[in-house]
N, CA, C and O atoms as CSV, one atom per row, in Angstrom:
chain,resi,resn,atom,element,x,y,z
A,1,GLN,N,N,25.633,-14.145,6.352
A,1,GLN,CA,C,26.019,-15.507,6.713
A,1,GLN,C,C,24.783,-16.349,7.013
A,1,GLN,O,O,24.653,-17.466,6.512
A,2,VAL,N,N,23.883,-15.818,7.824
A,2,VAL,CA,C,22.606,-16.467,8.085
A,2,VAL,C,C,21.611,-15.960,7.052
A,2,VAL,O,O,21.468,-14.755,6.848
A,3,GLN,N,N,20.932,-16.888,6.410
A,3,GLN,CA,C,20.010,-16.511,5.361
A,3,GLN,C,C,18.777,-17.396,5.380
A,3,GLN,O,O,18.877,-18.621,5.448
A,4,LEU,N,N,17.624,-16.770,5.319
A,4,LEU,CA,C,16.351,-17.456,5.180
A,4,LEU,C,C,15.687,-16.905,3.931
A,4,LEU,O,O,15.444,-15.702,3.835
A,5,VAL,N,N,15.393,-17.767,2.982
A,5,VAL,CA,C,14.860,-17.339,1.702
A,5,VAL,C,C,13.523,-18.006,1.457
A,5,VAL,O,O,13.439,-19.225,1.307
A,6,GLU,N,N,12.471,-17.188,1.417
A,6,GLU,CA,C,11.129,-17.689,1.167
A,6,GLU,C,C,10.853,-17.744,-0.333
A,6,GLU,O,O,11.413,-16.976,-1.116
A,7,SER,N,N,9.986,-18.659,-0.704
A,7,SER,CA,C,9.539,-18.757,-2.080
A,7,SER,C,C,8.154,-19.389,-2.109
A,7,SER,O,O,7.707,-19.964,-1.117
A,8,GLY,N,N,7.488,-19.283,-3.231
A,8,GLY,CA,C,6.201,-19.930,-3.416
A,8,GLY,C,C,4.999,-19.019,-3.359
A,8,GLY,O,O,3.877,-19.462,-3.604
A,9,GLY,N,N,5.206,-17.761,-3.042
A,9,GLY,CA,C,4.094,-16.833,-3.008
A,9,GLY,C,C,3.594,-16.514,-4.402
A,9,GLY,O,O,4.239,-16.833,-5.401
A,10,GLY,N,N,2.440,-15.881,-4.454
A,10,GLY,CA,C,1.864,-15.517,-5.730
A,10,GLY,C,C,0.415,-15.148,-5.593
A,10,GLY,O,O,-0.093,-14.934,-4.493
A,11,LEU,N,N,-0.244,-15.077,-6.730
A,11,LEU,CA,C,-1.664,-14.738,-6.795
A,11,LEU,C,C,-2.486,-16.005,-6.955
A,11,LEU,O,O,-2.198,-16.842,-7.810
A,12,VAL,N,N,-3.507,-16.138,-6.127
A,12,VAL,CA,C,-4.366,-17.312,-6.179
A,12,VAL,C,C,-5.801,-16.889,-5.890
A,12,VAL,O,O,-6.039,-15.925,-5.162
A,13,GLN,N,N,-6.743,-17.609,-6.460
A,13,GLN,CA,C,-8.150,-17.334,-6.204
A,13,GLN,C,C,-8.581,-17.916,-4.861
A,13,GLN,O,O,-8.004,-18.890,-4.379
A,14,ALA,N,N,-9.590,-17.311,-4.274
A,14,ALA,CA,C,-10.151,-17.833,-3.033
A,14,ALA,C,C,-10.522,-19.299,-3.197
A,14,ALA,O,O,-11.104,-19.700,-4.205
A,15,GLY,N,N,-10.176,-20.088,-2.189
A,15,GLY,CA,C,-10.408,-21.516,-2.243
A,15,GLY,C,C,-9.239,-22.307,-2.777
A,15,GLY,O,O,-9.225,-23.534,-2.684
A,16,GLY,N,N,-8.266,-21.630,-3.330
A,16,GLY,CA,C,-7.105,-22.288,-3.888
A,16,GLY,C,C,-6.042,-22.586,-2.856
A,16,GLY,O,O,-6.236,-22.373,-1.659
A,17,SER,N,N,-4.910,-23.084,-3.339
A,17,SER,CA,C,-3.822,-23.505,-2.464
A,17,SER,C,C,-2.483,-22.973,-2.947
A,17,SER,O,O,-2.281,-22.733,-4.138
A,18,LEU,N,N,-1.582,-22.796,-2.006
A,18,LEU,CA,C,-0.198,-22.460,-2.279
A,18,LEU,C,C,0.678,-23.186,-1.278
A,18,LEU,O,O,0.246,-23.495,-0.167
A,19,ARG,N,N,1.901,-23.454,-1.672
A,19,ARG,CA,C,2.884,-24.039,-0.770
A,19,ARG,C,C,4.092,-23.126,-0.705
A,19,ARG,O,O,4.776,-22.912,-1.706
A,20,LEU,N,N,4.349,-22.595,0.470
A,20,LEU,CA,C,5.503,-21.741,0.684
A,20,LEU,C,C,6.679,-22.568,1.180
A,20,LEU,O,O,6.505,-23.541,1.914
A,21,SER,N,N,7.865,-22.172,0.775
A,21,SER,CA,C,9.085,-22.819,1.217
A,21,SER,C,C,10.028,-21.783,1.803
A,21,SER,O,O,10.041,-20.629,1.375
A,22,CYS,N,N,10.808,-22.198,2.774
A,22,CYS,CA,C,11.836,-21.349,3.361
A,22,CYS,C,C,13.110,-22.165,3.465
A,22,CYS,O,O,13.187,-23.121,4.237
A,23,ALA,N,N,14.098,-21.785,2.692
A,23,ALA,CA,C,15.387,-22.456,2.700
A,23,ALA,C,C,16.339,-21.709,3.615
A,23,ALA,O,O,16.553,-20.507,3.454
A,24,ALA,N,N,16.907,-22.420,4.572
A,24,ALA,CA,C,17.776,-21.815,5.570
A,24,ALA,C,C,19.223,-22.212,5.340
A,24,ALA,O,O,19.524,-23.332,4.927
A,25,SER,N,N,20.106,-21.273,5.614
A,25,SER,CA,C,21.536,-21.540,5.568
A,25,SER,C,C,22.233,-20.722,6.647
A,25,SER,O,O,21.727,-19.685,7.077
A,26,GLY,N,N,23.385,-21.191,7.077
A,26,GLY,CA,C,24.140,-20.474,8.087
A,26,GLY,C,C,23.705,-20.740,9.508
A,26,GLY,O,O,24.222,-20.118,10.436
A,27,ILE,N,N,22.765,-21.652,9.704
A,27,ILE,CA,C,22.318,-22.041,11.033
A,27,ILE,C,C,22.273,-23.555,11.119
A,27,ILE,O,O,22.237,-24.250,10.104
A,28,LYS,N,N,22.277,-24.055,12.353
A,28,LYS,CA,C,22.086,-25.481,12.548
A,28,LYS,C,C,20.579,-25.703,12.574
A,28,LYS,O,O,19.940,-25.645,13.625
A,29,PHE,N,N,20.043,-25.952,11.418
A,29,PHE,CA,C,18.606,-25.925,11.210
A,29,PHE,C,C,17.856,-26.907,12.104
A,29,PHE,O,O,16.806,-26.572,12.653
A,30,SER,N,N,18.383,-28.098,12.248
A,30,SER,CA,C,17.662,-29.166,12.935
A,30,SER,C,C,17.422,-28.893,14.411
A,30,SER,O,O,16.542,-29.515,15.007
A,31,VAL,N,N,18.171,-27.988,15.018
A,31,VAL,CA,C,18.034,-27.714,16.447
A,31,VAL,C,C,17.279,-26.418,16.719
A,31,VAL,O,O,17.258,-25.941,17.854
A,32,ASN,N,N,16.673,-25.856,15.708
A,32,ASN,CA,C,15.968,-24.594,15.861
A,32,ASN,C,C,14.488,-24.721,15.556
A,32,ASN,O,O,14.090,-25.345,14.572
A,33,ALA,N,N,13.684,-24.123,16.412
A,33,ALA,CA,C,12.275,-23.974,16.101
A,33,ALA,C,C,12.113,-22.926,15.002
A,33,ALA,O,O,12.861,-21.951,14.945
A,34,MET,N,N,11.143,-23.136,14.144
A,34,MET,CA,C,10.909,-22.242,13.018
A,34,MET,C,C,9.456,-21.786,13.013
A,34,MET,O,O,8.576,-22.458,13.550
A,35,GLY,N,N,9.228,-20.650,12.407
A,35,GLY,CA,C,7.875,-20.136,12.337
A,35,GLY,C,C,7.594,-19.417,11.035
A,35,GLY,O,O,8.499,-18.939,10.351
A,36,TRP,N,N,6.315,-19.356,10.714
A,36,TRP,CA,C,5.826,-18.529,9.626
A,36,TRP,C,C,4.980,-17.408,10.213
A,36,TRP,O,O,4.111,-17.645,11.052
A,37,TYR,N,N,5.238,-16.207,9.772
A,37,TYR,CA,C,4.495,-15.031,10.181
A,37,TYR,C,C,3.955,-14.339,8.945
A,37,TYR,O,O,4.412,-14.592,7.830
A,38,ARG,N,N,2.992,-13.476,9.146
A,38,ARG,CA,C,2.489,-12.708,8.016
A,38,ARG,C,C,2.154,-11.294,8.459
A,38,ARG,O,O,1.863,-11.037,9.627
A,39,GLN,N,N,2.203,-10.395,7.506
A,39,GLN,CA,C,1.879,-9.009,7.759
A,39,GLN,C,C,1.063,-8.471,6.594
A,39,GLN,O,O,1.544,-8.382,5.465
A,40,ALA,N,N,-0.173,-8.116,6.889
A,40,ALA,CA,C,-1.050,-7.511,5.907
A,40,ALA,C,C,-0.868,-6.002,5.936
A,40,ALA,O,O,-0.404,-5.455,6.937
A,41,PRO,N,N,-1.227,-5.323,4.857
A,41,PRO,CA,C,-1.075,-3.864,4.828
A,41,PRO,C,C,-1.779,-3.183,5.991
A,41,PRO,O,O,-2.956,-3.436,6.249
A,42,GLY,N,N,-1.055,-2.322,6.688
A,42,GLY,CA,C,-1.624,-1.577,7.797
A,42,GLY,C,C,-1.813,-2.360,9.073
A,42,GLY,O,O,-2.395,-1.845,10.028
A,43,LYS,N,N,-1.337,-3.593,9.119
A,43,LYS,CA,C,-1.512,-4.423,10.296
A,43,LYS,C,C,-0.174,-4.872,10.862
A,43,LYS,O,O,0.855,-4.810,10.189
A,44,GLN,N,N,-0.205,-5.326,12.111
A,44,GLN,CA,C,0.981,-5.846,12.756
A,44,GLN,C,C,1.316,-7.238,12.224
A,44,GLN,O,O,0.441,-7.980,11.779
A,45,ARG,N,N,2.583,-7.563,12.282
A,45,ARG,CA,C,3.003,-8.897,11.914
A,45,ARG,C,C,2.489,-9.888,12.962
A,45,ARG,O,O,2.560,-9.621,14.161
A,46,GLU,N,N,1.977,-11.021,12.509
A,46,GLU,CA,C,1.410,-12.001,13.407
A,46,GLU,C,C,1.926,-13.398,13.113
A,46,GLU,O,O,2.283,-13.723,11.981
A,47,LEU,N,N,1.958,-14.208,14.144
A,47,LEU,CA,C,2.349,-15.604,13.995
A,47,LEU,C,C,1.252,-16.365,13.267
A,47,LEU,O,O,0.075,-16.258,13.613
A,48,VAL,N,N,1.640,-17.126,12.268
A,48,VAL,CA,C,0.720,-17.984,11.537
A,48,VAL,C,C,0.849,-19.426,12.000
A,48,VAL,O,O,-0.146,-20.080,12.312
A,49,ALA,N,N,2.071,-19.913,12.042
A,49,ALA,CA,C,2.331,-21.293,12.431
A,49,ALA,C,C,3.758,-21.424,12.910
A,49,ALA,O,O,4.637,-20.675,12.483
A,50,ALA,N,N,3.991,-22.375,13.799
A,50,ALA,CA,C,5.328,-22.638,14.309
A,50,ALA,C,C,5.533,-24.132,14.432
A,50,ALA,O,O,4.580,-24.894,14.598
A,51,ILE,N,N,6.780,-24.538,14.348
A,51,ILE,CA,C,7.120,-25.948,14.479
A,51,ILE,C,C,8.392,-26.083,15.294
A,51,ILE,O,O,9.365,-25.365,15.065
A,52,THR,N,N,8.380,-27.003,16.244
A,52,THR,CA,C,9.523,-27.222,17.110
A,52,THR,C,C,10.503,-28.190,16.475
A,52,THR,O,O,10.253,-28.747,15.406
A,53,THR,N,N,11.625,-28.377,17.158
A,53,THR,CA,C,12.621,-29.327,16.671
A,53,THR,C,C,12.072,-30.741,16.631
A,53,THR,O,O,12.504,-31.557,15.817
A,54,GLY,N,N,11.122,-31.035,17.508
A,54,GLY,CA,C,10.526,-32.350,17.560
A,54,GLY,C,C,9.315,-32.528,16.677
A,54,GLY,O,O,8.716,-33.603,16.657
A,55,GLY,N,N,8.942,-31.486,15.941
A,55,GLY,CA,C,7.829,-31.592,15.016
A,55,GLY,C,C,6.475,-31.196,15.584
A,55,GLY,O,O,5.460,-31.344,14.904
A,56,PHE,N,N,6.437,-30.701,16.803
A,56,PHE,CA,C,5.182,-30.206,17.356
A,56,PHE,C,C,4.833,-28.880,16.707
A,56,PHE,O,O,5.713,-28.063,16.435
A,57,THR,N,N,3.566,-28.669,16.463
A,57,THR,CA,C,3.124,-27.498,15.718
A,57,THR,C,C,2.106,-26.682,16.487
A,57,THR,O,O,1.426,-27.179,17.385
A,58,ASP,N,N,2.018,-25.420,16.112
A,58,ASP,CA,C,1.044,-24.512,16.683
A,58,ASP,C,C,0.572,-23.591,15.575
A,58,ASP,O,O,1.357,-23.202,14.710
A,59,TYR,N,N,-0.714,-23.239,15.598
A,59,TYR,CA,C,-1.299,-22.431,14.548
A,59,TYR,C,C,-2.155,-21.316,15.116
A,59,TYR,O,O,-2.742,-21.444,16.190
A,60,ALA,N,N,-2.212,-20.232,14.380
A,60,ALA,CA,C,-3.186,-19.202,14.692
A,60,ALA,C,C,-4.585,-19.767,14.473
A,60,ALA,O,O,-4.801,-20.576,13.571
A,61,ASP,N,N,-5.518,-19.341,15.291
A,61,ASP,CA,C,-6.882,-19.848,15.169
A,61,ASP,C,C,-7.454,-19.619,13.769
A,61,ASP,O,O,-8.239,-20.429,13.276
A,62,SER,N,N,-7.068,-18.538,13.146
A,62,SER,CA,C,-7.616,-18.185,11.854
A,62,SER,C,C,-7.204,-19.127,10.729
A,62,SER,O,O,-7.830,-19.133,9.669
A,63,VAL,N,N,-6.161,-19.923,10.945
A,63,VAL,CA,C,-5.679,-20.806,9.885
A,63,VAL,C,C,-5.776,-22.279,10.245
A,63,VAL,O,O,-5.452,-23.130,9.416
A,64,LYS,N,N,-6.208,-22.604,11.448
A,64,LYS,CA,C,-6.317,-23.999,11.858
A,64,LYS,C,C,-7.245,-24.764,10.930
A,64,LYS,O,O,-8.335,-24.301,10.593
A,65,GLY,N,N,-6.796,-25.932,10.528
A,65,GLY,CA,C,-7.570,-26.751,9.620
A,65,GLY,C,C,-7.341,-26.445,8.167
A,65,GLY,O,O,-7.772,-27.204,7.298
A,66,ARG,N,N,-6.663,-25.337,7.878
A,66,ARG,CA,C,-6.410,-24.947,6.496
A,66,ARG,C,C,-4.924,-24.952,6.146
A,66,ARG,O,O,-4.550,-25.301,5.026
A,67,PHE,N,N,-4.079,-24.566,7.100
A,67,PHE,CA,C,-2.639,-24.477,6.864
A,67,PHE,C,C,-1.920,-25.600,7.599
A,67,PHE,O,O,-2.368,-26.051,8.653
A,68,THR,N,N,-0.811,-26.042,7.038
A,68,THR,CA,C,0.022,-27.055,7.671
A,68,THR,C,C,1.485,-26.655,7.555
A,68,THR,O,O,1.982,-26.401,6.458
A,69,ILE,N,N,2.168,-26.600,8.687
A,69,ILE,CA,C,3.597,-26.325,8.693
A,69,ILE,C,C,4.347,-27.640,8.824
A,69,ILE,O,O,3.921,-28.535,9.554
A,70,SER,N,N,5.452,-27.753,8.125
A,70,SER,CA,C,6.271,-28.949,8.195
A,70,SER,C,C,7.728,-28.568,7.966
A,70,SER,O,O,8.030,-27.453,7.540
A,71,ARG,N,N,8.615,-29.493,8.249
A,71,ARG,CA,C,10.027,-29.222,8.043
A,71,ARG,C,C,10.732,-30.452,7.517
A,71,ARG,O,O,10.344,-31.582,7.813
A,72,ASP,N,N,11.768,-30.224,6.740
A,72,ASP,CA,C,12.612,-31.277,6.215
A,72,ASP,C,C,14.036,-30.911,6.620
A,72,ASP,O,O,14.684,-30.091,5.971
A,73,ASN,N,N,14.511,-31.521,7.689
A,73,ASN,CA,C,15.821,-31.166,8.213
A,73,ASN,C,C,16.952,-31.513,7.241
A,73,ASN,O,O,17.979,-30.835,7.217
A,74,ALA,N,N,16.766,-32.549,6.455
A,74,ALA,CA,C,17.785,-32.926,5.479
A,74,ALA,C,C,17.961,-31.858,4.415
A,74,ALA,O,O,19.040,-31.724,3.838
A,75,LYS,N,N,16.907,-31.100,4.151
A,75,LYS,CA,C,16.951,-30.048,3.145
A,75,LYS,C,C,17.043,-28.653,3.753
A,75,LYS,O,O,17.048,-27.659,3.027
A,76,ASN,N,N,17.114,-28.574,5.074
A,76,ASN,CA,C,17.151,-27.284,5.769
A,76,ASN,C,C,16.010,-26.372,5.308
A,76,ASN,O,O,16.211,-25.188,5.039
A,77,THR,N,N,14.836,-26.939,5.228
A,77,THR,CA,C,13.700,-26.222,4.666
A,77,THR,C,C,12.460,-26.411,5.527
A,77,THR,O,O,12.183,-27.508,6.012
A,78,VAL,N,N,11.723,-25.329,5.706
A,78,VAL,CA,C,10.432,-25.375,6.370
A,78,VAL,C,C,9.369,-24.964,5.357
A,78,VAL,O,O,9.594,-24.080,4.531
A,79,TYR,N,N,8.213,-25.613,5.427
A,79,TYR,CA,C,7.153,-25.396,4.462
A,79,TYR,C,C,5.884,-24.911,5.150
A,79,TYR,O,O,5.668,-25.142,6.339
A,80,LEU,N,N,5.065,-24.240,4.376
A,80,LEU,CA,C,3.727,-23.893,4.820
A,80,LEU,C,C,2.762,-24.222,3.690
A,80,LEU,O,O,2.717,-23.531,2.671
A,81,GLN,N,N,1.997,-25.279,3.885
A,81,GLN,CA,C,0.968,-25.648,2.924
A,81,GLN,C,C,-0.295,-24.877,3.270
A,81,GLN,O,O,-0.805,-24.979,4.386
A,82,MET,N,N,-0.792,-24.114,2.326
A,82,MET,CA,C,-1.928,-23.232,2.548
A,82,MET,C,C,-3.073,-23.673,1.650
A,82,MET,O,O,-2.992,-23.559,0.427
A,83,ASN,N,N,-4.134,-24.173,2.257
A,83,ASN,CA,C,-5.306,-24.626,1.529
A,83,ASN,C,C,-6.512,-23.763,1.867
A,83,ASN,O,O,-6.516,-23.041,2.864
A,84,SER,N,N,-7.524,-23.849,1.030
A,84,SER,CA,C,-8.770,-23.106,1.238
A,84,SER,C,C,-8.494,-21.643,1.541
A,84,SER,O,O,-9.024,-21.081,2.500
A,85,LEU,N,N,-7.672,-21.046,0.723
A,85,LEU,CA,C,-7.246,-19.673,0.965
A,85,LEU,C,C,-8.404,-18.695,0.871
A,85,LEU,O,O,-9.322,-18.857,0.067
A,86,LYS,N,N,-8.333,-17.683,1.709
A,86,LYS,CA,C,-9.340,-16.638,1.780
A,86,LYS,C,C,-8.699,-15.294,1.476
A,86,LYS,O,O,-7.494,-15.131,1.668
A,87,PRO,N,N,-9.478,-14.331,1.006
A,87,PRO,CA,C,-8.907,-13.006,0.761
A,87,PRO,C,C,-8.201,-12.420,1.972
A,87,PRO,O,O,-7.208,-11.709,1.816
A,88,GLU,N,N,-8.684,-12.700,3.166
A,88,GLU,CA,C,-8.054,-12.189,4.369
A,88,GLU,C,C,-6.702,-12.820,4.674
A,88,GLU,O,O,-6.008,-12.377,5.589
A,89,ASP,N,N,-6.318,-13.842,3.924
A,89,ASP,CA,C,-4.984,-14.412,4.045
A,89,ASP,C,C,-3.941,-13.604,3.279
A,89,ASP,O,O,-2.744,-13.864,3.399
A,90,THR,N,N,-4.380,-12.643,2.506
A,90,THR,CA,C,-3.462,-11.816,1.731
A,90,THR,C,C,-2.496,-11.091,2.656
A,90,THR,O,O,-2.914,-10.379,3.569
A,91,ALA,N,N,-1.207,-11.278,2.416
A,91,ALA,CA,C,-0.177,-10.691,3.267
A,91,ALA,C,C,1.190,-11.055,2.710
A,91,ALA,O,O,1.315,-11.896,1.820
A,92,VAL,N,N,2.206,-10.406,3.252
A,92,VAL,CA,C,3.571,-10.860,3.040
A,92,VAL,C,C,3.867,-11.893,4.113
A,92,VAL,O,O,3.678,-11.634,5.301
A,93,TYR,N,N,4.326,-13.047,3.699
A,93,TYR,CA,C,4.615,-14.135,4.616
A,93,TYR,C,C,6.114,-14.235,4.841
A,93,TYR,O,O,6.900,-14.266,3.895
A,94,TYR,N,N,6.495,-14.285,6.111
A,94,TYR,CA,C,7.893,-14.299,6.503
A,94,TYR,C,C,8.257,-15.585,7.223
A,94,TYR,O,O,7.486,-16.095,8.035
A,95,CYS,N,N,9.407,-16.089,6.926
A,95,CYS,CA,C,9.994,-17.212,7.637
A,95,CYS,C,C,10.870,-16.677,8.762
A,95,CYS,O,O,11.543,-15.658,8.601
A,96,LYS,N,N,10.862,-17.360,9.893
A,96,LYS,CA,C,11.635,-16.910,11.039
A,96,LYS,C,C,12.297,-18.080,11.753
A,96,LYS,O,O,11.676,-19.117,11.988
A,97,LYS,N,N,13.554,-17.895,12.090
A,97,LYS,CA,C,14.207,-18.762,13.046
A,97,LYS,C,C,13.902,-18.204,14.424
A,97,LYS,O,O,14.248,-17.061,14.726
A,98,GLU,N,N,13.258,-19.002,15.257
A,98,GLU,CA,C,12.880,-18.553,16.583
A,98,GLU,C,C,14.090,-18.440,17.492
A,98,GLU,O,O,15.099,-19.117,17.297
A,99,ARG,N,N,13.971,-17.579,18.480
A,99,ARG,CA,C,15.046,-17.390,19.439
A,99,ARG,C,C,15.235,-18.641,20.275
A,99,ARG,O,O,14.268,-19.216,20.774
A,100,SER,N,N,16.470,-19.056,20.425
A,100,SER,CA,C,16.798,-20.208,21.250
A,100,SER,C,C,17.349,-19.714,22.571
A,100,SER,O,O,18.493,-19.266,22.649
A,101,GLY,N,N,16.533,-19.797,23.608
A,101,GLY,CA,C,16.930,-19.278,24.901
A,101,GLY,C,C,16.779,-17.770,24.961
A,101,GLY,O,O,16.517,-17.116,23.952
A,102,VAL,N,N,16.945,-17.234,26.146
A,102,VAL,CA,C,16.731,-15.805,26.370
A,102,VAL,C,C,17.680,-14.943,25.532
A,102,VAL,O,O,17.288,-13.881,25.049
A,103,LEU,N,N,18.901,-15.389,25.360
A,103,LEU,CA,C,19.910,-14.603,24.655
A,103,LEU,C,C,20.115,-15.043,23.210
A,103,LEU,O,O,21.034,-14.566,22.545
A,104,GLY,N,N,19.289,-15.928,22.728
A,104,GLY,CA,C,19.431,-16.410,21.378
A,104,GLY,C,C,19.065,-15.364,20.343
A,104,GLY,O,O,18.402,-14.372,20.647
A,105,MET,N,N,19.503,-15.597,19.124
A,105,MET,CA,C,19.263,-14.669,18.031
A,105,MET,C,C,18.053,-15.094,17.218
A,105,MET,O,O,17.809,-16.284,17.018
A,106,GLU,N,N,17.305,-14.116,16.757
A,106,GLU,CA,C,16.212,-14.325,15.831
A,106,GLU,C,C,16.659,-13.899,14.438
A,106,GLU,O,O,17.388,-12.919,14.281
A,107,TYR,N,N,16.218,-14.638,13.437
A,107,TYR,CA,C,16.521,-14.295,12.055
A,107,TYR,C,C,15.255,-14.362,11.230
A,107,TYR,O,O,14.428,-15.255,11.408
A,108,TRP,N,N,15.113,-13.412,10.331
A,108,TRP,CA,C,13.941,-13.301,9.478
A,108,TRP,C,C,14.319,-13.365,8.015
A,108,TRP,O,O,15.367,-12.866,7.604
A,109,GLY,N,N,13.451,-13.987,7.236
A,109,GLY,CA,C,13.573,-13.881,5.803
A,109,GLY,C,C,13.023,-12.554,5.323
A,109,GLY,O,O,12.497,-11.770,6.113
A,110,LYS,N,N,13.142,-12.304,4.042
A,110,LYS,CA,C,12.677,-11.042,3.476
A,110,LYS,C,C,11.207,-11.071,3.079
A,110,LYS,O,O,10.625,-10.027,2.784
A,111,GLY,N,N,10.611,-12.237,3.069
A,111,GLY,CA,C,9.186,-12.360,2.835
A,111,GLY,C,C,8.825,-12.721,1.402
A,111,GLY,O,O,9.589,-12.487,0.466
A,112,THR,N,N,7.648,-13.293,1.262
A,112,THR,CA,C,7.072,-13.588,-0.041
A,112,THR,C,C,5.597,-13.197,-0.007
A,112,THR,O,O,4.891,-13.483,0.961
A,113,LEU,N,N,5.147,-12.551,-1.056
A,113,LEU,CA,C,3.793,-12.001,-1.086
A,113,LEU,C,C,2.786,-13.043,-1.543
A,113,LEU,O,O,2.964,-13.709,-2.563
A,114,VAL,N,N,1.724,-13.165,-0.759
A,114,VAL,CA,C,0.588,-14.013,-1.109
A,114,VAL,C,C,-0.626,-13.115,-1.284
A,114,VAL,O,O,-0.999,-12.378,-0.372
A,115,THR,N,N,-1.238,-13.180,-2.452
A,115,THR,CA,C,-2.427,-12.394,-2.736
A,115,THR,C,C,-3.563,-13.337,-3.108
A,115,THR,O,O,-3.444,-14.128,-4.044
A,116,VAL,N,N,-4.658,-13.249,-2.374
A,116,VAL,CA,C,-5.815,-14.107,-2.604
A,116,VAL,C,C,-6.957,-13.236,-3.112
A,116,VAL,O,O,-7.412,-12.329,-2.416
A,117,SER,N,N,-7.407,-13.510,-4.306
A,117,SER,CA,C,-8.476,-12.737,-4.910
A,117,SER,C,C,-9.826,-13.392,-4.653
A,117,SER,O,O,-9.919,-14.612,-4.516
A,118,SER,N,N,-10.861,-12.579,-4.589
A,118,SER,CA,C,-12.205,-13.077,-4.349
A,118,SER,C,C,-12.938,-13.329,-5.652
A,118,SER,O,O,-14.094,-13.754,-5.638
């Protein structure tokens, strides 16, 4: 019933750009904070960027100045614009509906692979 579907991943050379999209359904999208996370092989999943219902954003230090998170509530979609990509950005990128309140539910997409070649 709740579904988050990522798209836009692929292979790109270092210095290039990609735009990831996450289409949400089954939730009241406009009232939920959303986030992008990534998980590289052998590493823990980490927060990349988050955006609140009011459009405030937060980024991991490693991507500040290079990545931009945005949302289009009319399309129930959250985006991650990724510029100046580095090989260390290689990971599976996941879309997440953040928990609303202590008892709120979290939902994850299945991920999209981003590979940055040197």
